[in-house]
Amino acid sequence: MQAQLRIRRYNPEKDSAGYWGEYTLNDVNSNDSVLDLLHRVKWEIDGTLSLRRSCAHGVCGSDAMRINGANMLACKTLVSRLGDGDSIKIQIEPILGLKVIKDLIVDMEPFMDHYKSVMPYFINDDPPPEDGRERLQSQEDRARFDDTTKCILCAACTTSCPSFWANDKYVGPAAVVNAHRFIFDSRDKAPEKRLAVVGDTFGVWRCRTNFNCTNACPREIEITKAIAEVKNVLYTGEI
Ligand code: SF4
Ligand code: F3S
Ligand code: FES
């Protein structure tokens, strides 16, 4: 099949504003990923096209982009998901709400700052068990945060959230997901520190239960549910 790609381009060193680049690719297979197509544009047509990617298998989280109006990982999105027939149109833009550095590359620093603000690491100053074993946990306790361990920090959720677009001080769903992962870990001793961050002015109450985040997550994390669970802890005071 033939693919007609519209790709948002912007080079701050020579463009006064962004524009759409249009590229036609022949012999496209329905099993090709959008990342495969971007590679063909870069390697066969215009080597200046800039994008982030690494693993090409949905693991590293570096190639979240807005594809036909929805956030997805380019490497996990097959052409067959976007349409069929002899010809297909695909529009590709950088994720929204973060400053564009070049073409499809955005500045991830503000996103990572929100992530770091929730202290996304294990905190427990108690001495470890004397027998040298790990801190044990029941299967039920582990299950409480199993879903939120799966985040790959791709930012597809936060950059699809209207509340984040409206005010980028909102910590955003990815930060709440990673706060949830530790707040509900029975071995962690600092849930109140994280709850202070996500319960603040720019925390979870900015969430309007829009569900864009859940729809965008390539790891299928139930983000809106996790946010609701954090809201419930803030409301009831009980984990
Ligand atoms: Fe990406 Fe999902 Fe993590 Fe959000 S919660 S950063 S969409 S993996
Ligand atoms: Fe935004 Fe997700 Fe809430 S899209 S409004 S964080 S449910
Ligand atoms: Fe690693 Fe797509 S390139 S997730």
mmCIF file with all atom_site columns, C-alpha atoms in Angstrom, residues 68-193:
data_model
loop_
_atom_site.group_PDB
_atom_site.id
_atom_site.type_symbol
_atom_site.label_atom_id
_atom_site.label_alt_id
_atom_site.label_comp_id
_atom_site.label_asym_id
_atom_site.label_entity_id
_atom_site.label_seq_id
_atom_site.pdbx_PDB_ins_code
_atom_site.Cartn_x
_atom_site.Cartn_y
_atom_site.Cartn_z
_atom_site.occupancy
_atom_site.B_iso_or_equiv
_atom_site.pdbx_formal_charge
_atom_site.auth_seq_id
_atom_site.auth_comp_id
_atom_site.auth_asym_id
_atom_site.auth_atom_id
_atom_site.pdbx_PDB_model_num
ATOM 1   C CA . ASN A 1 68  ? -3.752 10.800  13.870 1.00 0.00 ? 68  ASN A CA 1
ATOM 2   C CA . GLY A 1 69  ? -4.717 12.912  16.868 1.00 0.00 ? 69  GLY A CA 1
ATOM 3   C CA . ALA A 1 70  ? -4.031 10.439  19.685 1.00 0.00 ? 70  ALA A CA 1
ATOM 4   C CA . ASN A 1 71  ? -0.920 9.764   21.743 1.00 0.00 ? 71  ASN A CA 1
ATOM 5   C CA . MET A 1 72  ? 0.757  6.458   20.947 1.00 0.00 ? 72  MET A CA 1
ATOM 6   C CA . LEU A 1 73  ? 4.204  4.877   20.840 1.00 0.00 ? 73  LEU A CA 1
ATOM 7   C CA . ALA A 1 74  ? 5.360  4.956   17.220 1.00 0.00 ? 74  ALA A CA 1
ATOM 8   C CA . CYS A 1 75  ? 7.081  1.579   17.579 1.00 0.00 ? 75  CYS A CA 1
ATOM 9   C CA . LYS A 1 76  ? 3.958  -0.141  18.938 1.00 0.00 ? 76  LYS A CA 1
ATOM 10  C CA . THR A 1 77  ? 1.527  1.362   16.438 1.00 0.00 ? 77  THR A CA 1
ATOM 11  C CA . LEU A 1 78  ? 1.110  -0.764  13.335 1.00 0.00 ? 78  LEU A CA 1
ATOM 12  C CA . VAL A 1 79  ? -0.202 0.663   10.078 1.00 0.00 ? 79  VAL A CA 1
ATOM 13  C CA . SER A 1 80  ? -3.076 -1.850  10.269 1.00 0.00 ? 80  SER A CA 1
ATOM 14  C CA . ARG A 1 81  ? -4.330 -0.093  13.417 1.00 0.00 ? 81  ARG A CA 1
ATOM 15  C CA . LEU A 1 82  ? -4.655 3.183   11.515 1.00 0.00 ? 82  LEU A CA 1
ATOM 16  C CA . GLY A 1 83  ? -6.515 1.998   8.427  1.00 0.00 ? 83  GLY A CA 1
ATOM 17  C CA . ASP A 1 84  ? -6.456 -0.345  5.445  1.00 0.00 ? 84  ASP A CA 1
ATOM 18  C CA . GLY A 1 85  ? -6.886 -0.299  1.668  1.00 0.00 ? 85  GLY A CA 1
ATOM 19  C CA . ASP A 1 86  ? -4.429 0.745   -1.035 1.00 0.00 ? 86  ASP A CA 1
ATOM 20  C CA . SER A 1 87  ? -3.628 4.101   0.512  1.00 0.00 ? 87  SER A CA 1
ATOM 21  C CA . ILE A 1 88  ? -3.451 5.436   4.028  1.00 0.00 ? 88  ILE A CA 1
ATOM 22  C CA . LYS A 1 89  ? -2.995 8.915   5.485  1.00 0.00 ? 89  LYS A CA 1
ATOM 23  C CA . ILE A 1 90  ? -1.074 9.290   8.721  1.00 0.00 ? 90  ILE A CA 1
ATOM 24  C CA . GLN A 1 91  ? -0.504 12.539  10.583 1.00 0.00 ? 91  GLN A CA 1
ATOM 25  C CA . ILE A 1 92  ? 2.334  12.640  13.104 1.00 0.00 ? 92  ILE A CA 1
ATOM 26  C CA . GLU A 1 93  ? 3.012  15.443  15.593 1.00 0.00 ? 93  GLU A CA 1
ATOM 27  C CA . PRO A 1 94  ? 5.038  15.853  18.768 1.00 0.00 ? 94  PRO A CA 1
ATOM 28  C CA . ILE A 1 95  ? 3.177  15.218  22.020 1.00 0.00 ? 95  ILE A CA 1
ATOM 29  C CA . LEU A 1 96  ? 1.410  18.337  23.267 1.00 0.00 ? 96  LEU A CA 1
ATOM 30  C CA . GLY A 1 97  ? 2.094  20.534  26.275 1.00 0.00 ? 97  GLY A CA 1
ATOM 31  C CA . LEU A 1 98  ? 5.905  20.293  26.243 1.00 0.00 ? 98  LEU A CA 1
ATOM 32  C CA . LYS A 1 99  ? 8.203  22.620  24.331 1.00 0.00 ? 99  LYS A CA 1
ATOM 33  C CA . VAL A 1 100 ? 9.293  21.339  20.922 1.00 0.00 ? 100 VAL A CA 1
ATOM 34  C CA . ILE A 1 101 ? 13.086 21.148  20.614 1.00 0.00 ? 101 ILE A CA 1
ATOM 35  C CA . LYS A 1 102 ? 13.122 19.941  17.005 1.00 0.00 ? 102 LYS A CA 1
ATOM 36  C CA . ASP A 1 103 ? 10.537 18.172  14.831 1.00 0.00 ? 103 ASP A CA 1
ATOM 37  C CA . LEU A 1 104 ? 9.106  15.327  16.956 1.00 0.00 ? 104 LEU A CA 1
ATOM 38  C CA . ILE A 1 105 ? 11.453 15.857  19.911 1.00 0.00 ? 105 ILE A CA 1
ATOM 39  C CA . VAL A 1 106 ? 10.083 17.677  22.950 1.00 0.00 ? 106 VAL A CA 1
ATOM 40  C CA . ASP A 1 107 ? 11.756 18.893  26.130 1.00 0.00 ? 107 ASP A CA 1
ATOM 41  C CA . MET A 1 108 ? 10.998 16.152  28.686 1.00 0.00 ? 108 MET A CA 1
ATOM 42  C CA . GLU A 1 109 ? 12.567 18.025  31.633 1.00 0.00 ? 109 GLU A CA 1
ATOM 43  C CA . PRO A 1 110 ? 9.316  19.526  33.016 1.00 0.00 ? 110 PRO A CA 1
ATOM 44  C CA . PHE A 1 111 ? 7.721  16.064  32.812 1.00 0.00 ? 111 PHE A CA 1
ATOM 45  C CA . MET A 1 112 ? 10.667 14.491  34.644 1.00 0.00 ? 112 MET A CA 1
ATOM 46  C CA . ASP A 1 113 ? 10.603 17.272  37.254 1.00 0.00 ? 113 ASP A CA 1
ATOM 47  C CA . HIS A 1 114 ? 6.996  16.353  38.076 1.00 0.00 ? 114 HIS A CA 1
ATOM 48  C CA . TYR A 1 115 ? 8.016  12.703  38.247 1.00 0.00 ? 115 TYR A CA 1
ATOM 49  C CA . LYS A 1 116 ? 10.882 13.478  40.626 1.00 0.00 ? 116 LYS A CA 1
ATOM 50  C CA . SER A 1 117 ? 8.633  15.648  42.813 1.00 0.00 ? 117 SER A CA 1
ATOM 51  C CA . VAL A 1 118 ? 6.720  12.592  44.086 1.00 0.00 ? 118 VAL A CA 1
ATOM 52  C CA . MET A 1 119 ? 9.915  10.891  45.314 1.00 0.00 ? 119 MET A CA 1
ATOM 53  C CA . PRO A 1 120 ? 9.600  7.828   43.074 1.00 0.00 ? 120 PRO A CA 1
ATOM 54  C CA . TYR A 1 121 ? 11.896 5.595   45.095 1.00 0.00 ? 121 TYR A CA 1
ATOM 55  C CA . PHE A 1 122 ? 11.605 3.302   48.094 1.00 0.00 ? 122 PHE A CA 1
ATOM 56  C CA . ILE A 1 123 ? 11.920 5.080   51.460 1.00 0.00 ? 123 ILE A CA 1
ATOM 57  C CA . ASN A 1 124 ? 12.378 3.009   54.606 1.00 0.00 ? 124 ASN A CA 1
ATOM 58  C CA . ASP A 1 125 ? 15.123 3.786   57.118 1.00 0.00 ? 125 ASP A CA 1
ATOM 59  C CA . ASP A 1 126 ? 14.298 0.801   59.351 1.00 0.00 ? 126 ASP A CA 1
ATOM 60  C CA . PRO A 1 127 ? 17.143 -1.729  59.470 1.00 0.00 ? 127 PRO A CA 1
ATOM 61  C CA . PRO A 1 128 ? 16.604 -4.618  57.052 1.00 0.00 ? 128 PRO A CA 1
ATOM 62  C CA . PRO A 1 129 ? 15.717 -8.073  58.470 1.00 0.00 ? 129 PRO A CA 1
ATOM 63  C CA . GLU A 1 130 ? 18.698 -9.516  60.373 1.00 0.00 ? 130 GLU A CA 1
ATOM 64  C CA . ASP A 1 131 ? 18.600 -12.803 58.491 1.00 0.00 ? 131 ASP A CA 1
ATOM 65  C CA . GLY A 1 132 ? 19.607 -10.880 55.365 1.00 0.00 ? 132 GLY A CA 1
ATOM 66  C CA . ARG A 1 133 ? 16.340 -11.537 53.588 1.00 0.00 ? 133 ARG A CA 1
ATOM 67  C CA . GLU A 1 134 ? 14.356 -8.947  51.690 1.00 0.00 ? 134 GLU A CA 1
ATOM 68  C CA . ARG A 1 135 ? 11.519 -7.055  53.318 1.00 0.00 ? 135 ARG A CA 1
ATOM 69  C CA . LEU A 1 136 ? 8.674  -9.498  52.817 1.00 0.00 ? 136 LEU A CA 1
ATOM 70  C CA . GLN A 1 137 ? 5.200  -8.634  51.636 1.00 0.00 ? 137 GLN A CA 1
ATOM 71  C CA . SER A 1 138 ? 2.030  -10.661 51.138 1.00 0.00 ? 138 SER A CA 1
ATOM 72  C CA . GLN A 1 139 ? 0.746  -11.307 47.624 1.00 0.00 ? 139 GLN A CA 1
ATOM 73  C CA . GLU A 1 140 ? -2.341 -9.234  48.491 1.00 0.00 ? 140 GLU A CA 1
ATOM 74  C CA . ASP A 1 141 ? -0.212 -6.254  49.524 1.00 0.00 ? 141 ASP A CA 1
ATOM 75  C CA . ARG A 1 142 ? 1.913  -6.568  46.375 1.00 0.00 ? 142 ARG A CA 1
ATOM 76  C CA . ALA A 1 143 ? -1.196 -6.664  44.217 1.00 0.00 ? 143 ALA A CA 1
ATOM 77  C CA . ARG A 1 144 ? -2.302 -3.241  45.464 1.00 0.00 ? 144 ARG A CA 1
ATOM 78  C CA . PHE A 1 145 ? 0.329  -1.462  43.388 1.00 0.00 ? 145 PHE A CA 1
ATOM 79  C CA . ASP A 1 146 ? 1.135  -4.073  40.741 1.00 0.00 ? 146 ASP A CA 1
ATOM 80  C CA . ASP A 1 147 ? -0.472 -2.082  37.913 1.00 0.00 ? 147 ASP A CA 1
ATOM 81  C CA . THR A 1 148 ? 1.434  1.111   38.617 1.00 0.00 ? 148 THR A CA 1
ATOM 82  C CA . THR A 1 149 ? 4.828  -0.646  38.536 1.00 0.00 ? 149 THR A CA 1
ATOM 83  C CA . LYS A 1 150 ? 4.470  -0.948  34.755 1.00 0.00 ? 150 LYS A CA 1
ATOM 84  C CA . CYS A 1 151 ? 5.075  2.707   33.845 1.00 0.00 ? 151 CYS A CA 1
ATOM 85  C CA . ILE A 1 152 ? 7.822  3.341   31.266 1.00 0.00 ? 152 ILE A CA 1
ATOM 86  C CA . LEU A 1 153 ? 7.706  7.168   31.597 1.00 0.00 ? 153 LEU A CA 1
ATOM 87  C CA . CYS A 1 154 ? 6.705  7.739   28.003 1.00 0.00 ? 154 CYS A CA 1
ATOM 88  C CA . ALA A 1 155 ? 4.580  10.823  28.898 1.00 0.00 ? 155 ALA A CA 1
ATOM 89  C CA . ALA A 1 156 ? 1.730  9.753   26.597 1.00 0.00 ? 156 ALA A CA 1
ATOM 90  C CA . CYS A 1 157 ? -0.680 10.156  29.515 1.00 0.00 ? 157 CYS A CA 1
ATOM 91  C CA . THR A 1 158 ? 0.355  13.538  30.884 1.00 0.00 ? 158 THR A CA 1
ATOM 92  C CA . THR A 1 159 ? 0.608  15.113  27.432 1.00 0.00 ? 159 THR A CA 1
ATOM 93  C CA . SER A 1 160 ? -2.900 13.943  26.510 1.00 0.00 ? 160 SER A CA 1
ATOM 94  C CA . CYS A 1 161 ? -4.460 15.481  29.622 1.00 0.00 ? 161 CYS A CA 1
ATOM 95  C CA . PRO A 1 162 ? -6.488 18.698  29.110 1.00 0.00 ? 162 PRO A CA 1
ATOM 96  C CA . SER A 1 163 ? -5.766 19.749  32.699 1.00 0.00 ? 163 SER A CA 1
ATOM 97  C CA . PHE A 1 164 ? -2.035 19.569  31.964 1.00 0.00 ? 164 PHE A CA 1
ATOM 98  C CA . TRP A 1 165 ? -2.488 21.490  28.703 1.00 0.00 ? 165 TRP A CA 1
ATOM 99  C CA . ALA A 1 166 ? -4.370 24.163  30.679 1.00 0.00 ? 166 ALA A CA 1
ATOM 100 C CA . ASN A 1 167 ? -1.702 24.421  33.375 1.00 0.00 ? 167 ASN A CA 1
ATOM 101 C CA . ASP A 1 168 ? 1.617  22.627  33.164 1.00 0.00 ? 168 ASP A CA 1
ATOM 102 C CA . LYS A 1 169 ? 2.157  23.006  36.903 1.00 0.00 ? 169 LYS A CA 1
ATOM 103 C CA . TYR A 1 170 ? -0.288 20.121  37.334 1.00 0.00 ? 170 TYR A CA 1
ATOM 104 C CA . VAL A 1 171 ? 1.917  17.148  38.299 1.00 0.00 ? 171 VAL A CA 1
ATOM 105 C CA . GLY A 1 172 ? 0.052  15.080  35.733 1.00 0.00 ? 172 GLY A CA 1
ATOM 106 C CA . PRO A 1 173 ? -1.101 11.472  35.615 1.00 0.00 ? 173 PRO A CA 1
ATOM 107 C CA . ALA A 1 174 ? 2.343  9.906   35.169 1.00 0.00 ? 174 ALA A CA 1
ATOM 108 C CA . ALA A 1 175 ? 3.599  11.472  38.400 1.00 0.00 ? 175 ALA A CA 1
ATOM 109 C CA . VAL A 1 176 ? 0.473  10.307  40.233 1.00 0.00 ? 176 VAL A CA 1
ATOM 110 C CA . VAL A 1 177 ? 0.926  6.775   38.856 1.00 0.00 ? 177 VAL A CA 1
ATOM 111 C CA . ASN A 1 178 ? 4.454  6.708   40.241 1.00 0.00 ? 178 ASN A CA 1
ATOM 112 C CA . ALA A 1 179 ? 3.358  8.184   43.569 1.00 0.00 ? 179 ALA A CA 1
ATOM 113 C CA . HIS A 1 180 ? 0.645  5.490   43.728 1.00 0.00 ? 180 HIS A CA 1
ATOM 114 C CA . ARG A 1 181 ? 3.276  2.793   43.199 1.00 0.00 ? 181 ARG A CA 1
ATOM 115 C CA . PHE A 1 182 ? 4.937  3.745   46.515 1.00 0.00 ? 182 PHE A CA 1
ATOM 116 C CA . ILE A 1 183 ? 1.972  5.088   48.516 1.00 0.00 ? 183 ILE A CA 1
ATOM 117 C CA . PHE A 1 184 ? 0.342  1.650   48.300 1.00 0.00 ? 184 PHE A CA 1
ATOM 118 C CA . ASP A 1 185 ? 3.557  -0.300  48.965 1.00 0.00 ? 185 ASP A CA 1
ATOM 119 C CA . SER A 1 186 ? 3.193  -1.662  52.537 1.00 0.00 ? 186 SER A CA 1
ATOM 120 C CA . ARG A 1 187 ? 7.009  -1.667  52.941 1.00 0.00 ? 187 ARG A CA 1
ATOM 121 C CA . ASP A 1 188 ? 7.427  2.042   52.212 1.00 0.00 ? 188 ASP A CA 1
ATOM 122 C CA . LYS A 1 189 ? 7.480  4.471   55.133 1.00 0.00 ? 189 LYS A CA 1
ATOM 123 C CA . ALA A 1 190 ? 6.897  7.835   53.482 1.00 0.00 ? 190 ALA A CA 1
ATOM 124 C CA . PRO A 1 191 ? 3.401  7.864   51.997 1.00 0.00 ? 191 PRO A CA 1
ATOM 125 C CA . GLU A 1 192 ? 2.595  11.125  53.773 1.00 0.00 ? 192 GLU A CA 1
ATOM 126 C CA . LYS A 1 193 ? 5.445  12.893  51.961 1.00 0.00 ? 193 LYS A CA 1
#
